[in-house]
Amino acid sequence: MTFTLSPQLRAAAPTDVPLILAMVRELAEYELAPTAVATTDAMLREALFGARPAAEVILAFDGDEAAGFALFFHSFSTWVGRRGLYLEDLFVRPAFRGLGFGRALLAHLAGVAVERECGRMEWAVLDWNKPAIGFYQSMGAEPMHEWTVFRLTGDALAGAAAQ
């Protein structure tokens, strides 16, 4: 494989949904949860390009070869009084790691956050993912040690809604 070493970034289009879903599955494998992806093409297409899009995707390419993606959406901070940019997934395919694709995606999203006057940009990273943690810290990001992420899903979510 020959690399141009010049990441090209672009917003995803509806025709990119199968590619995005393939990389979501690759990310799940990397995160040791290969059977956890329940998303379908139809679900992803509606979430990204439906009447009320829930998220956006930036794709990174090396020539015609898809190198990675970043999926993000807006949050809101009552303390800052402005929306934030929440990075749900940042994934670079193994063959493209260490070549600037992740840095290009993260820098692009920081630019989106600045352009949209976001008060902050946030994301979560698995504790064991030392390469990602080191990369994010090299970009100036700081871990939020005093915060713990909580999640309701499935029966627990339904039970909470019924209370």
Tab-separated table of C-alpha atoms in Angstrom:
chain	number	residue	atom	x	y	z
A	1	MET	CA	0.000	0.000	0.000
A	2	THR	CA	1.343	3.430	-0.923
A	3	PHE	CA	0.367	6.423	1.187
A	4	THR	CA	0.181	10.010	-0.014
A	5	LEU	CA	0.683	11.149	3.601
A	6	SER	CA	-1.683	14.011	2.923
A	7	PRO	CA	-4.983	13.373	4.703
A	8	GLN	CA	-7.966	14.589	2.743
A	9	LEU	CA	-11.033	15.271	4.862
A	10	ARG	CA	-14.623	15.692	3.827
A	11	ALA	CA	-18.100	15.580	5.301
A	12	ALA	CA	-19.835	12.258	4.819
A	13	ALA	CA	-22.597	11.876	2.260
A	14	PRO	CA	-25.520	9.406	2.298
A	15	THR	CA	-23.624	7.129	-0.082
A	16	ASP	CA	-20.898	6.779	2.583
A	17	VAL	CA	-23.164	5.016	5.091
A	18	PRO	CA	-21.907	1.463	4.276
A	19	LEU	CA	-18.292	2.660	4.618
A	20	ILE	CA	-19.017	4.409	7.922
A	21	LEU	CA	-20.779	1.329	9.301
A	22	ALA	CA	-17.868	-0.879	8.218
A	23	MET	CA	-15.454	1.368	10.137
A	24	VAL	CA	-17.796	1.434	13.168
A	25	ARG	CA	-17.556	-2.359	13.177
A	26	GLU	CA	-13.755	-2.158	12.879
A	27	LEU	CA	-13.747	0.221	15.858
A	28	ALA	CA	-15.880	-2.221	17.861
A	29	GLU	CA	-13.371	-4.979	17.126
A	30	TYR	CA	-10.507	-2.733	18.248
A	31	GLU	CA	-12.406	-1.924	21.447
A	32	LEU	CA	-12.863	-5.673	22.107
A	33	ALA	CA	-16.637	-5.573	21.522
A	34	PRO	CA	-17.097	-7.023	18.017
A	35	THR	CA	-20.701	-8.141	18.625
A	36	ALA	CA	-21.862	-4.911	20.281
A	37	VAL	CA	-22.776	-3.005	17.101
A	38	ALA	CA	-26.551	-3.154	16.597
A	39	THR	CA	-26.637	-0.265	14.122
A	40	THR	CA	-27.870	-0.971	10.598
A	41	ASP	CA	-27.352	0.984	7.383
A	42	ALA	CA	-30.932	2.261	7.640
A	43	MET	CA	-30.506	3.391	11.242
A	44	LEU	CA	-27.231	5.146	10.494
A	45	ARG	CA	-28.633	6.792	7.348
A	46	GLU	CA	-31.583	8.188	9.339
A	47	ALA	CA	-29.352	9.353	12.208
A	48	LEU	CA	-26.919	11.143	9.917
A	49	PHE	CA	-29.066	12.288	6.983
A	50	GLY	CA	-32.709	12.051	8.085
A	51	ALA	CA	-35.152	14.885	8.750
A	52	ARG	CA	-33.464	15.686	12.096
A	53	PRO	CA	-29.830	14.565	11.915
A	54	ALA	CA	-28.478	13.473	15.290
A	55	ALA	CA	-24.801	13.488	14.349
A	56	GLU	CA	-22.278	14.344	11.664
A	57	VAL	CA	-19.324	12.437	10.227
A	58	ILE	CA	-16.028	13.619	8.806
A	59	LEU	CA	-14.164	11.068	6.705
A	60	ALA	CA	-10.403	10.942	6.209
A	61	PHE	CA	-8.926	9.592	2.992
A	62	ASP	CA	-5.516	8.856	1.583
A	63	GLY	CA	-6.233	9.228	-2.109
A	64	ASP	CA	-9.224	6.961	-2.715
A	65	GLU	CA	-8.544	4.824	0.367
A	66	ALA	CA	-10.694	5.469	3.445
A	67	ALA	CA	-8.336	5.968	6.388
A	68	GLY	CA	-10.730	6.826	9.207
A	69	PHE	CA	-13.651	8.826	10.481
A	70	ALA	CA	-14.906	11.041	13.270
A	71	LEU	CA	-18.553	11.040	14.349
A	72	PHE	CA	-19.697	13.983	16.448
A	73	PHE	CA	-22.746	15.875	17.652
A	74	HIS	CA	-23.567	18.918	19.760
A	75	SER	CA	-24.048	18.935	23.489
A	76	PHE	CA	-24.900	21.903	25.694
A	77	SER	CA	-23.254	23.294	28.820
A	78	THR	CA	-25.411	25.268	31.229
A	79	TRP	CA	-22.256	26.530	32.945
A	80	VAL	CA	-20.676	27.837	29.753
A	81	GLY	CA	-24.031	28.849	28.272
A	82	ARG	CA	-23.095	27.509	24.861
A	83	ARG	CA	-23.215	24.302	22.950
A	84	GLY	CA	-20.260	21.981	22.882
A	85	LEU	CA	-18.958	19.500	20.384
A	86	TYR	CA	-19.017	15.901	21.569
A	87	LEU	CA	-16.779	13.468	19.716
A	88	GLU	CA	-18.483	10.079	19.879
A	89	ASP	CA	-16.024	8.125	17.747
A	90	LEU	CA	-12.602	8.806	16.295
A	91	PHE	CA	-11.194	5.844	14.401
A	92	VAL	CA	-8.188	5.465	12.139
A	93	ARG	CA	-7.649	2.170	10.389
A	94	PRO	CA	-4.495	0.361	11.572
A	95	ALA	CA	-2.563	0.845	8.314
A	96	PHE	CA	-2.967	4.625	8.655
A	97	ARG	CA	-2.142	5.062	12.346
A	98	GLY	CA	0.812	7.262	13.187
A	99	LEU	CA	0.621	9.041	9.824
A	100	GLY	CA	-1.324	12.159	10.867
A	101	PHE	CA	-4.878	11.074	10.035
A	102	GLY	CA	-6.100	11.138	13.639
A	103	ARG	CA	-4.412	14.487	14.216
A	104	ALA	CA	-6.017	15.878	11.045
A	105	LEU	CA	-9.468	14.677	12.123
A	106	LEU	CA	-9.132	16.034	15.668
A	107	ALA	CA	-7.755	19.376	14.462
A	108	HIS	CA	-10.583	19.643	11.932
A	109	LEU	CA	-13.174	19.030	14.655
A	110	ALA	CA	-11.516	21.601	16.903
A	111	GLY	CA	-11.863	24.026	13.987
A	112	VAL	CA	-15.553	23.138	13.647
A	113	ALA	CA	-16.013	23.757	17.370
A	114	VAL	CA	-14.311	27.159	17.132
A	115	GLU	CA	-16.243	28.105	13.981
A	116	ARG	CA	-19.558	27.149	15.627
A	117	GLU	CA	-18.603	29.037	18.811
A	118	CYS	CA	-18.711	25.938	20.986
A	119	GLY	CA	-17.649	26.406	24.577
A	120	ARG	CA	-15.857	23.062	24.698
A	121	MET	CA	-15.057	19.844	22.904
A	122	GLU	CA	-15.273	16.591	24.819
A	123	TRP	CA	-15.060	12.831	24.356
A	124	ALA	CA	-14.536	9.639	26.311
A	125	VAL	CA	-11.662	7.193	25.938
A	126	LEU	CA	-11.305	3.704	27.355
A	127	ASP	CA	-8.903	3.577	30.317
A	128	TRP	CA	-6.820	0.819	28.704
A	129	ASN	CA	-6.356	2.670	25.408
A	130	LYS	CA	-2.960	4.152	26.269
A	131	PRO	CA	-2.057	5.035	22.643
A	132	ALA	CA	-5.238	7.117	22.309
A	133	ILE	CA	-4.748	8.759	25.710
A	134	GLY	CA	-1.175	9.715	24.806
A	135	PHE	CA	-2.316	11.050	21.438
A	136	TYR	CA	-5.089	13.184	22.969
A	137	GLN	CA	-2.718	14.556	25.591
A	138	SER	CA	-0.215	15.432	22.841
A	139	MET	CA	-2.980	17.586	21.319
A	140	GLY	CA	-3.435	19.433	24.624
A	141	ALA	CA	-6.472	17.533	25.927
A	142	GLU	CA	-6.749	16.886	29.641
A	143	PRO	CA	-8.531	13.955	31.301
A	144	MET	CA	-11.475	14.813	33.541
A	145	HIS	CA	-10.481	12.640	36.502
A	146	GLU	CA	-13.201	13.941	38.771
A	147	TRP	CA	-16.010	12.830	36.410
A	148	THR	CA	-17.429	9.329	35.979
A	149	VAL	CA	-19.562	8.447	32.963
A	150	PHE	CA	-22.891	6.772	33.754
A	151	ARG	CA	-25.107	4.966	31.268
A	152	LEU	CA	-28.650	3.575	31.189
A	153	THR	CA	-29.474	1.031	28.483
A	154	GLY	CA	-32.027	-1.698	27.757
A	155	ASP	CA	-34.133	-2.782	30.743
A	156	ALA	CA	-32.465	-0.276	33.069
A	157	LEU	CA	-33.393	2.563	30.705
A	158	ALA	CA	-36.985	1.322	30.429
A	159	GLY	CA	-37.168	0.913	34.209
A	160	ALA	CA	-35.919	4.450	34.809
A	161	ALA	CA	-38.467	5.792	32.331
A	162	ALA	CA	-41.259	3.964	34.164
A	163	GLN	CA	-40.462	5.526	37.535
